[in-house]
PDB file of C-alpha atoms in Angstrom:
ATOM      1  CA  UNK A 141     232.270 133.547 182.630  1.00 36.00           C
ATOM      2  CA  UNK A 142     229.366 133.574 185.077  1.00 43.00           C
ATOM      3  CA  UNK A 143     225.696 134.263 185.494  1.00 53.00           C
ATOM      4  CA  UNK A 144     224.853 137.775 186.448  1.00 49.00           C
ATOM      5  CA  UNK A 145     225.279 137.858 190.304  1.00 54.00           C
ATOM      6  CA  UNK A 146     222.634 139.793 192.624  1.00 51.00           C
ATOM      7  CA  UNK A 147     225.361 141.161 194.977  1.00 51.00           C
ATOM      8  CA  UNK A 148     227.315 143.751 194.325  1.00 50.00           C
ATOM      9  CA  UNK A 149     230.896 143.511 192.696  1.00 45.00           C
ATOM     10  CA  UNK A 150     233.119 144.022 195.787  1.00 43.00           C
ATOM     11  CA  UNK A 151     230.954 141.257 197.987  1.00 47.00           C
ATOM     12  CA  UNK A 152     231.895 138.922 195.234  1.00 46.00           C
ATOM     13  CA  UNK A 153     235.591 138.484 196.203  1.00 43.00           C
ATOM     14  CA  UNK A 154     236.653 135.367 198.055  1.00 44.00           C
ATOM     15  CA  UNK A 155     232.755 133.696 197.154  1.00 61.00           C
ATOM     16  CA  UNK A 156     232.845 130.469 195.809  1.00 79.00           C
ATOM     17  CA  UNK A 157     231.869 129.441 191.965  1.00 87.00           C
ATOM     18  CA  UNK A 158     230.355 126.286 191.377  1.00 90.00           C
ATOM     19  CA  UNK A 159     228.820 124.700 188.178  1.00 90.00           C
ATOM     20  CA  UNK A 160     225.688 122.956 190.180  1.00 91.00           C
ATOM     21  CA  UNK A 161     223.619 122.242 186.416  1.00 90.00           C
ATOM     22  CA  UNK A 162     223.373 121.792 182.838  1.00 89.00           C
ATOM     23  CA  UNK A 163     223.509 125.266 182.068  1.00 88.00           C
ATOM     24  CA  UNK A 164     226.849 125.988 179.678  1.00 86.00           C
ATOM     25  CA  UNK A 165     229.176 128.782 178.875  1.00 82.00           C
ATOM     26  CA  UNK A 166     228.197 132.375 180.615  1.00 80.00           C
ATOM     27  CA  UNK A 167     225.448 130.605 182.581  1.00 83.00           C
ATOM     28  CA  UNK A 168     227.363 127.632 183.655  1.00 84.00           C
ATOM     29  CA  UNK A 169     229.044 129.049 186.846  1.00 89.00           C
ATOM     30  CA  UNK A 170     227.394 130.904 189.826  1.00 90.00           C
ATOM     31  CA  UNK A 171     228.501 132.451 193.489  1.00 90.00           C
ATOM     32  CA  UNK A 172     226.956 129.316 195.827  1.00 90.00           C
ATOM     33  CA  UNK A 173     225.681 132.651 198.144  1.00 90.00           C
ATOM     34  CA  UNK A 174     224.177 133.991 195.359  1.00 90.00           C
ATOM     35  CA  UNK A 175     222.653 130.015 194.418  1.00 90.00           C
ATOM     36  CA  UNK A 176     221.445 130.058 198.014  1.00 89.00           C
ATOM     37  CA  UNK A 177     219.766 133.314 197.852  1.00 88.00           C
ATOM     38  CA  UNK A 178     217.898 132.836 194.699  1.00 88.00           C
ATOM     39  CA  UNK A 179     216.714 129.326 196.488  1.00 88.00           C
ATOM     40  CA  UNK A 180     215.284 131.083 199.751  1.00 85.00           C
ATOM     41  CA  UNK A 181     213.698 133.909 197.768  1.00 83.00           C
ATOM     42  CA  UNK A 182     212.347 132.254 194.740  1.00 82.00           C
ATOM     43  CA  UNK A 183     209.012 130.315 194.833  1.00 76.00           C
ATOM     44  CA  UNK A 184     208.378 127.084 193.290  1.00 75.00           C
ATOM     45  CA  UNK A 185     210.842 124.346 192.077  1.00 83.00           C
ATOM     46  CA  UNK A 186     213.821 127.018 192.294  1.00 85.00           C
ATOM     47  CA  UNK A 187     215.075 125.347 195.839  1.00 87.00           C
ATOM     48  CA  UNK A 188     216.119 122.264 193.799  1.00 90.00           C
ATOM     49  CA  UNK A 189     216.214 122.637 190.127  1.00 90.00           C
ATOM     50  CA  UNK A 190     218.225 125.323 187.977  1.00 91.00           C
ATOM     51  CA  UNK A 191     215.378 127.674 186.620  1.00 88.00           C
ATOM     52  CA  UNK A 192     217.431 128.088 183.471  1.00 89.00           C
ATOM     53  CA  UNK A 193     218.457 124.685 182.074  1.00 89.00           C
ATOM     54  CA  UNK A 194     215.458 122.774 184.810  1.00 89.00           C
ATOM     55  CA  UNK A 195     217.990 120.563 185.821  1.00 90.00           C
ATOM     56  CA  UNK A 196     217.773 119.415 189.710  1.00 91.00           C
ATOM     57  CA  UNK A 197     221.041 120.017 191.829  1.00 92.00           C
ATOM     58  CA  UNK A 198     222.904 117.212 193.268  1.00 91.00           C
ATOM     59  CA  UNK A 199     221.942 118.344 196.905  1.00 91.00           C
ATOM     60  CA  UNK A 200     223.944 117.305 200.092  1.00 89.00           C
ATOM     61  CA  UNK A 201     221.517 116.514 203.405  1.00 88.00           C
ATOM     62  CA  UNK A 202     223.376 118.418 206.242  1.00 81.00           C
ATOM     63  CA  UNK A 203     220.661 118.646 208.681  1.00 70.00           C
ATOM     64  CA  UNK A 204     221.467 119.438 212.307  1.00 68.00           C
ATOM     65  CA  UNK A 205     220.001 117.970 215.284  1.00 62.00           C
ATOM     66  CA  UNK A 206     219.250 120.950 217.378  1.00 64.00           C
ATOM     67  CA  UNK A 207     216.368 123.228 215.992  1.00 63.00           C
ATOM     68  CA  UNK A 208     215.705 126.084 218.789  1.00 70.00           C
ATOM     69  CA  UNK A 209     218.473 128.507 217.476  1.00 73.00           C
ATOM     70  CA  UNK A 210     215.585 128.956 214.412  1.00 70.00           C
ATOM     71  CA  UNK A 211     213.266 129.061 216.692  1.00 73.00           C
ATOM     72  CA  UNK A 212     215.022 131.799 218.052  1.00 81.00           C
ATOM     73  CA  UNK A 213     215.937 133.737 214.882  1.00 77.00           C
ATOM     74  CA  UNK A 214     212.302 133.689 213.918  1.00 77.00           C
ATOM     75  CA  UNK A 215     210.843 134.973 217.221  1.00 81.00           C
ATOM     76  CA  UNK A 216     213.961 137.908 216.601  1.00 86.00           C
ATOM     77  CA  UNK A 217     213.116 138.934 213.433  1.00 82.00           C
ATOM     78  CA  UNK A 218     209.272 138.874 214.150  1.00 84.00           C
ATOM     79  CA  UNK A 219     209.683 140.867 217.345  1.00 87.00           C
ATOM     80  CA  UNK A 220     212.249 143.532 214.950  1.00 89.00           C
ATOM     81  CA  UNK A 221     209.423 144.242 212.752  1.00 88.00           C
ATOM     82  CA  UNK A 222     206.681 144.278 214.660  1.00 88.00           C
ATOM     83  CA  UNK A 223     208.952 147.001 217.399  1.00 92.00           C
ATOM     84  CA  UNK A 224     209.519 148.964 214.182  1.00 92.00           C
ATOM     85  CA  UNK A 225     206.117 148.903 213.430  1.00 91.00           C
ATOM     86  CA  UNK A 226     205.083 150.352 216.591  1.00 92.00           C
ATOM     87  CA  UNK A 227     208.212 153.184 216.591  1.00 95.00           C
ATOM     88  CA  UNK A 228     206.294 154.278 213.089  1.00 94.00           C
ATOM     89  CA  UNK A 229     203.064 154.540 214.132  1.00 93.00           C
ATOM     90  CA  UNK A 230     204.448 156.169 217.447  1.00 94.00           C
ATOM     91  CA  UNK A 231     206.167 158.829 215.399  1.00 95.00           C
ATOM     92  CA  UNK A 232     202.898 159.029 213.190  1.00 94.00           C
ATOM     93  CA  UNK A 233     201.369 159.628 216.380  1.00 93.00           C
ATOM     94  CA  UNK A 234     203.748 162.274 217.981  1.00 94.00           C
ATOM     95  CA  UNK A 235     203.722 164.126 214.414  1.00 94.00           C
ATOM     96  CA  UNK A 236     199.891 164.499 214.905  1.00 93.00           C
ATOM     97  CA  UNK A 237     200.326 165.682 218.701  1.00 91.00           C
ATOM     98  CA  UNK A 238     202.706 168.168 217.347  1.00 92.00           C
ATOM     99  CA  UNK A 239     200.632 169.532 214.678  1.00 93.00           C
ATOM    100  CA  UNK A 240     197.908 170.131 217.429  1.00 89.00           C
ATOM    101  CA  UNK A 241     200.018 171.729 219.978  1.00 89.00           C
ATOM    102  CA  UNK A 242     200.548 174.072 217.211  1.00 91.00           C
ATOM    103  CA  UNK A 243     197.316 174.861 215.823  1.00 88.00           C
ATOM    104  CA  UNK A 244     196.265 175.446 219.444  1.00 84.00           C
ATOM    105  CA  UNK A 245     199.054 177.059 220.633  1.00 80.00           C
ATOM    106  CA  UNK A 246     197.414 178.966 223.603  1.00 80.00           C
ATOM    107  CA  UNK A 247     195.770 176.136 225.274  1.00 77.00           C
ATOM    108  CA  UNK A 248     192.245 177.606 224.958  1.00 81.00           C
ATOM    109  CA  UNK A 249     191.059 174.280 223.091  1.00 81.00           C
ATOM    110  CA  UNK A 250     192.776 172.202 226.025  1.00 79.00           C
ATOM    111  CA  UNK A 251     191.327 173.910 228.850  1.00 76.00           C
ATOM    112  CA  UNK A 252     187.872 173.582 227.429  1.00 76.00           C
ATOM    113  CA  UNK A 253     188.184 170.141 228.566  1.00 71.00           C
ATOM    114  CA  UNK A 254     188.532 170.872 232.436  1.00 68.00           C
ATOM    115  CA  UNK A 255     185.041 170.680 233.586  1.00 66.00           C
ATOM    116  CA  UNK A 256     184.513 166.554 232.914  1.00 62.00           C
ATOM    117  CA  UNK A 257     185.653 163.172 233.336  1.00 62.00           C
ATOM    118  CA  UNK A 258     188.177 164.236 230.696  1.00 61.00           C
ATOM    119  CA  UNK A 259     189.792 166.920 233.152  1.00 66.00           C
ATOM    120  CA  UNK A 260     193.129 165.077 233.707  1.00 67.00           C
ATOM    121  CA  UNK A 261     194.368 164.881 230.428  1.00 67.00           C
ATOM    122  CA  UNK A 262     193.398 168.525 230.181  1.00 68.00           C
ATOM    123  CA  UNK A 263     195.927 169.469 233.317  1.00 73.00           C
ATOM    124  CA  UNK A 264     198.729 167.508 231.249  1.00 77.00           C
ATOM    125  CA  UNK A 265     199.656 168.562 227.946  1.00 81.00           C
ATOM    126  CA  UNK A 266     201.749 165.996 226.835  1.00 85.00           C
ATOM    127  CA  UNK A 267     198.746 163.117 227.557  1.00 83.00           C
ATOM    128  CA  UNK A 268     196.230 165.387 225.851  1.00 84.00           C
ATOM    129  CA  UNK A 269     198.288 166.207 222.443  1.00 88.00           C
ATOM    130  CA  UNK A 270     199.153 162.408 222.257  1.00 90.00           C
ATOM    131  CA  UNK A 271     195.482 161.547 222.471  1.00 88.00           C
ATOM    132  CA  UNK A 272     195.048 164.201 220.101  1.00 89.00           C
ATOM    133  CA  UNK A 273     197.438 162.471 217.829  1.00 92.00           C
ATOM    134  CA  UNK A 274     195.962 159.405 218.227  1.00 92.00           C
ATOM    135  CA  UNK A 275     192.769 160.696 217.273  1.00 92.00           C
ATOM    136  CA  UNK A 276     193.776 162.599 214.536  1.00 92.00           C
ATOM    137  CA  UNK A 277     195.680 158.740 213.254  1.00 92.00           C
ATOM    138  CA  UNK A 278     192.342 157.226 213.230  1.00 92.00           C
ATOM    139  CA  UNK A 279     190.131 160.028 211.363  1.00 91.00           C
ATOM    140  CA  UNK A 280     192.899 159.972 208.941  1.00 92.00           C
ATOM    141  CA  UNK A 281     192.555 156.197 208.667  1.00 90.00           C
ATOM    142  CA  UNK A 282     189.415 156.029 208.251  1.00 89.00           C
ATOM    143  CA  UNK A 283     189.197 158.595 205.577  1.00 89.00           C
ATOM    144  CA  UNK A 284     191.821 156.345 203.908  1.00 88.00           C
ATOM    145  CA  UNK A 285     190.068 153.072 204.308  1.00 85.00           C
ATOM    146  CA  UNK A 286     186.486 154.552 203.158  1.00 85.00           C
ATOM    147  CA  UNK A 287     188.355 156.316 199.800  1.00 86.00           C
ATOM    148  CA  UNK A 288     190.285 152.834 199.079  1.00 83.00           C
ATOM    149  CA  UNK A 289     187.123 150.241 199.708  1.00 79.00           C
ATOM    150  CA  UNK A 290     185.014 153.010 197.692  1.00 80.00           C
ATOM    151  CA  UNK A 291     187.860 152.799 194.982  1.00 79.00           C
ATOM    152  CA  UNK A 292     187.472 148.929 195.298  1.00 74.00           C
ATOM    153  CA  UNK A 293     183.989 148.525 195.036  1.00 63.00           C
ATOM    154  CA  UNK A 294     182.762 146.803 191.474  1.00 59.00           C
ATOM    155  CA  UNK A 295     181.580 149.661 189.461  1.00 57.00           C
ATOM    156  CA  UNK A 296     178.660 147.728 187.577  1.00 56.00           C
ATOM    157  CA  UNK A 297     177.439 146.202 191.478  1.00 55.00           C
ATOM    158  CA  UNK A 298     173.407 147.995 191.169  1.00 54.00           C
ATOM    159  CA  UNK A 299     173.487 147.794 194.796  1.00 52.00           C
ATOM    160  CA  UNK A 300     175.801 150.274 194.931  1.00 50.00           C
ATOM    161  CA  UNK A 301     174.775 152.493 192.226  1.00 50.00           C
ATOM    162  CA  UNK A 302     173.180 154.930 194.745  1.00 49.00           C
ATOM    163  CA  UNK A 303     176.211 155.213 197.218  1.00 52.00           C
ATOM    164  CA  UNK A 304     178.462 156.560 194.835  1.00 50.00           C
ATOM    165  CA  UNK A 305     177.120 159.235 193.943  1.00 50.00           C
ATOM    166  CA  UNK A 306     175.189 159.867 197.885  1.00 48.00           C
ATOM    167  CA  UNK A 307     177.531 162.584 197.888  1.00 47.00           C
ATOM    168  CA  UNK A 308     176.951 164.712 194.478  1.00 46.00           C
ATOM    169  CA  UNK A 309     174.766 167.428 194.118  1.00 44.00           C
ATOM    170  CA  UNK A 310     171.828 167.387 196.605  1.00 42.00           C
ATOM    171  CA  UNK A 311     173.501 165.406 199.773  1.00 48.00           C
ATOM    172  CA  UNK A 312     176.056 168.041 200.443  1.00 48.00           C
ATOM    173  CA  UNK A 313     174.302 171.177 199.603  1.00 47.00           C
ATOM    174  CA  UNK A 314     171.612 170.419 202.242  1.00 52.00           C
ATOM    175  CA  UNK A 315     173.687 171.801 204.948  1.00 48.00           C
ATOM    176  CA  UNK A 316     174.237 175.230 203.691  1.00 49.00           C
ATOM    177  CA  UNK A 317     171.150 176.576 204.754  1.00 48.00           C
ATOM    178  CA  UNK A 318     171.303 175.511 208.078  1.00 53.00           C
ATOM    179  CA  UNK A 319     172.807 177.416 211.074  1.00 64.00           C
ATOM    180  CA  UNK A 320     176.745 177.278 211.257  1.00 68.00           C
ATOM    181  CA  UNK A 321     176.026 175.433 214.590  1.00 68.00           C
ATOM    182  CA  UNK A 322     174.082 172.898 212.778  1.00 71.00           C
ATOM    183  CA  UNK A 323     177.336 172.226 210.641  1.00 74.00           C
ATOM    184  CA  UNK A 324     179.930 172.204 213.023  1.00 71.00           C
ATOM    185  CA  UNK A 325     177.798 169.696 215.281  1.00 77.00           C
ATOM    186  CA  UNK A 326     177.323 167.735 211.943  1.00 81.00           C
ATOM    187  CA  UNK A 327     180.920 167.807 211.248  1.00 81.00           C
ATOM    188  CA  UNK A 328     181.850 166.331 214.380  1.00 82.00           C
ATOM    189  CA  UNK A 329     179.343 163.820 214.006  1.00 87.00           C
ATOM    190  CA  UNK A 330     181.421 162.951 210.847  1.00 86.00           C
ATOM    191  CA  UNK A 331     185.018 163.188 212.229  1.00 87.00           C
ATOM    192  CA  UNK A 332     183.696 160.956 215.320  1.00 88.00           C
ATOM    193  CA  UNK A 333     182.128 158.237 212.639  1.00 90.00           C
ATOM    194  CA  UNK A 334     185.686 158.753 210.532  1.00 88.00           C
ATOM    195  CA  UNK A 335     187.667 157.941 213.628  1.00 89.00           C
ATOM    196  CA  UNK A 336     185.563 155.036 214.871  1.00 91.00           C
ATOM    197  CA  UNK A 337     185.729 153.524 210.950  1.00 89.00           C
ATOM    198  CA  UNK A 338     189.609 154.689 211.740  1.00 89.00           C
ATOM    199  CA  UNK A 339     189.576 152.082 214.521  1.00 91.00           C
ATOM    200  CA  UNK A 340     188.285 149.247 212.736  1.00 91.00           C
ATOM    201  CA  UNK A 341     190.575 149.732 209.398  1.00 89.00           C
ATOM    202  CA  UNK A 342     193.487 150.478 211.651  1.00 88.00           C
ATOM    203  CA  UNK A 343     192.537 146.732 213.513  1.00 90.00           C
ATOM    204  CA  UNK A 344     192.130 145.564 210.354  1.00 90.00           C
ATOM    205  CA  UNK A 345     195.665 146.636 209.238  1.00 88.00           C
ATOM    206  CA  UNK A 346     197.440 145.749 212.350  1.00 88.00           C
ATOM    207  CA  UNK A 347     196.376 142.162 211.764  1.00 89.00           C
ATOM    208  CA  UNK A 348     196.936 142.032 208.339  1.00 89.00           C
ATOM    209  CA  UNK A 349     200.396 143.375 208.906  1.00 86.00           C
ATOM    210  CA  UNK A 350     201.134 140.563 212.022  1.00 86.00           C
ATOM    211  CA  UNK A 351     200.231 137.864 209.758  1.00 86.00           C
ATOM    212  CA  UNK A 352     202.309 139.229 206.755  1.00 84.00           C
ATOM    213  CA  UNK A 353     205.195 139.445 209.280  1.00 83.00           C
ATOM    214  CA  UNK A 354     204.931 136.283 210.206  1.00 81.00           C
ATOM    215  CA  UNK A 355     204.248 134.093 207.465  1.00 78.00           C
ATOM    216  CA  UNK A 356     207.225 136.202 205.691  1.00 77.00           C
ATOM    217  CA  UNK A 357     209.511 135.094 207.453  1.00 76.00           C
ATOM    218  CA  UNK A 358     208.920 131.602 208.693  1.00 74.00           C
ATOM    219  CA  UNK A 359     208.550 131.134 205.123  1.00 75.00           C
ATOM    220  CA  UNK A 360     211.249 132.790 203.764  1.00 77.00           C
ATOM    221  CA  UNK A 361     213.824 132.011 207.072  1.00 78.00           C
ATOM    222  CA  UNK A 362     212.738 128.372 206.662  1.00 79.00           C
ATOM    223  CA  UNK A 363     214.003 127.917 203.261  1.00 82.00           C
ATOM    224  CA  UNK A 364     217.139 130.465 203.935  1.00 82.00           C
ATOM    225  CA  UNK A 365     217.628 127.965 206.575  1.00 81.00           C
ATOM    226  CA  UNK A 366     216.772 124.897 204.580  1.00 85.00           C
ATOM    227  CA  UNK A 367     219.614 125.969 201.824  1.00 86.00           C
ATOM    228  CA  UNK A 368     222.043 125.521 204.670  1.00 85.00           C
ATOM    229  CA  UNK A 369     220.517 122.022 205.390  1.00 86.00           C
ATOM    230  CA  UNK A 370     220.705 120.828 201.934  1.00 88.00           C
ATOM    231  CA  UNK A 371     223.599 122.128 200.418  1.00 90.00           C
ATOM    232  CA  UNK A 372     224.223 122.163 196.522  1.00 91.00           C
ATOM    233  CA  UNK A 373     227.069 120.258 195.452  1.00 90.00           C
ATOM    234  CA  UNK A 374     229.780 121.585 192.444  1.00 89.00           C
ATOM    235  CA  UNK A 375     229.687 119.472 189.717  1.00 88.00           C
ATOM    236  CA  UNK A 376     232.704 121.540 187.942  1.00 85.00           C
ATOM    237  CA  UNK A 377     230.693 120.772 184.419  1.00 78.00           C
ATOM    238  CA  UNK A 378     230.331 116.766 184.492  1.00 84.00           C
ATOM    239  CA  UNK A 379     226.269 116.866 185.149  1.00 85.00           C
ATOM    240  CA  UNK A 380     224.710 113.243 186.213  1.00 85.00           C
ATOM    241  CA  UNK A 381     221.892 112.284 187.346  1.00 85.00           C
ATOM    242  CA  UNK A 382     221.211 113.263 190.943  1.00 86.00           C
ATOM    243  CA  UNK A 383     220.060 110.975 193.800  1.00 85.00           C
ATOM    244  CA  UNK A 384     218.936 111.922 197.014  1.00 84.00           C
ATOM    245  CA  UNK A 385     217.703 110.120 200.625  1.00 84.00           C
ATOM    246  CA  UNK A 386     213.820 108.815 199.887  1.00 86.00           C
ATOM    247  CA  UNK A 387     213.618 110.634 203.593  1.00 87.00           C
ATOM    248  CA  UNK A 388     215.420 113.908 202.513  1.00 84.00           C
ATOM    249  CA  UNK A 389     213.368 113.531 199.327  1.00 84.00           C
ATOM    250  CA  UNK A 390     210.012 113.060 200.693  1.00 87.00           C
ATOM    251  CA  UNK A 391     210.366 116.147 203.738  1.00 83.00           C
ATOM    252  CA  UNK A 392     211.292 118.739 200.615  1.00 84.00           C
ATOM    253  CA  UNK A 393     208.317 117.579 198.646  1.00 85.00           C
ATOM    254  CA  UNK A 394     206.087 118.081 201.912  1.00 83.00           C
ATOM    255  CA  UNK A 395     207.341 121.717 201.636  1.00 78.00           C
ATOM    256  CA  UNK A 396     207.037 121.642 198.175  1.00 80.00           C
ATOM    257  CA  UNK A 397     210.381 122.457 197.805  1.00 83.00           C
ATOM    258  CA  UNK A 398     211.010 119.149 195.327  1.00 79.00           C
TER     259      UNK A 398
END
């Protein structure tokens, strides 16, 4: 018997069981890639003890001299999210330029813009629609960052009793009167403020998203990494005591790993 594995069945042939803890009968043995896994995923004490019986693993210091092929593998794996990050937001983009080219499918909004500073993207359609898109991916973002840090705000806060409810009743209903010019100047006025907010959540984001990236997977390539340097050892079911290297013991508890 065996502790429920996290790969699938067919992956499981040919992997090596060991009995690493205390634990007995269906939780005694475990697939070592499944061990190693569990130790690079799971927070806390879960490198080096058994999270089941809280036993510590007999662990074996295999630590290579050379470090720069993790140096490597980190800057990959950085560089592969952050490249599909970009091909998303690209296609977000082209989606948006689309969408335009569609609604103004016979160029009269384009060529409007052929009397300024603003006259060479006019000439070219595909420059023009993927500025379009672009600024279409901002107003949208800022619409989405206003609704979600309205959402967020602390419902009993009295200083912002009056904002939430700015836009009930009286504040809207203003503009009907006025001219239809008056509105569609205000409306721009409001799409232009939507994409500038659209700018600074969408900054906001893209650093938030960098330093997610990263710290995700130094962390998590570290210890994948680290599982490899300190490898568990089968005790086939006679548990003792483990003892390891005061220096291997005192560079896991640095990283908390012990």
């Amino acid at each position: 018997m065996m502790r429920t594995s996290t790969r699938p069945a067919p992956d499981m042939r040919g992997d090596e069981l060991i009995s690493p803890c205390l634990c007995k009968g269906t939780q005694q043995f475990v697939h070592r890639e499944c061990l190693d896994h569990w130790r690079s995923v799971k927070e806390g004490f879960a490198f080096s003890h058994c999270t089941t019986c809280k036993a510590m693993f007999h662990l074996r210091p295999h630590v290579p001299e050379d470090y720069s092929w993790r140096k490597l593998k980190f800057r990959f794996f950085v560089a592969r999210d952050i490249i599909l990050i970009f091909l998303a937001v690209q296609a977000t983009i082209a989606t948006f330029g689309v969408l335009a080219y569609l609604l103004d499918s016979d160029g009269q909004f384009r060529k409007s813009f052929d009397d300024g500073w603003d006259r060479l993207l006019s000439v070219h359609p595909v420059p023009f629609y993927y500025c379009a898109g672009v600024f279409m991916l901002f107003v949208i973002l800022g619409i989405s960052g206003l609704v979600v840090h309205c959402s967020s705000v602390n419902r009993g806060d009295p200083c912002m009793a009056g904002c939430r409810h700015c836009c009930y009743g009286w504040g809207i209903l203003d503009c009907f009167p006025a001219s239809m010019e008056a509105c569609g100047a205000l409306l721009v006025i409001f799409v232009v403020i939507f994409a500038i907010l659209g700018i600074a959540y969408g900054l906001l984001a893209a650093t938030m998203a960098l330093q997610r990236i990263w710290q995700r997977h130094y962390h998590i390539l570290t210890k994948r990494e680290l599982t490899k340097e300190y490898i568990v050892e089968d005790l086939n079911g006679h548990y003792t005591p483990p003892s390891l290297d005061p220096e291997h013991e005192a560079r896991l508890k640095s990283l908390h790993l012990l």
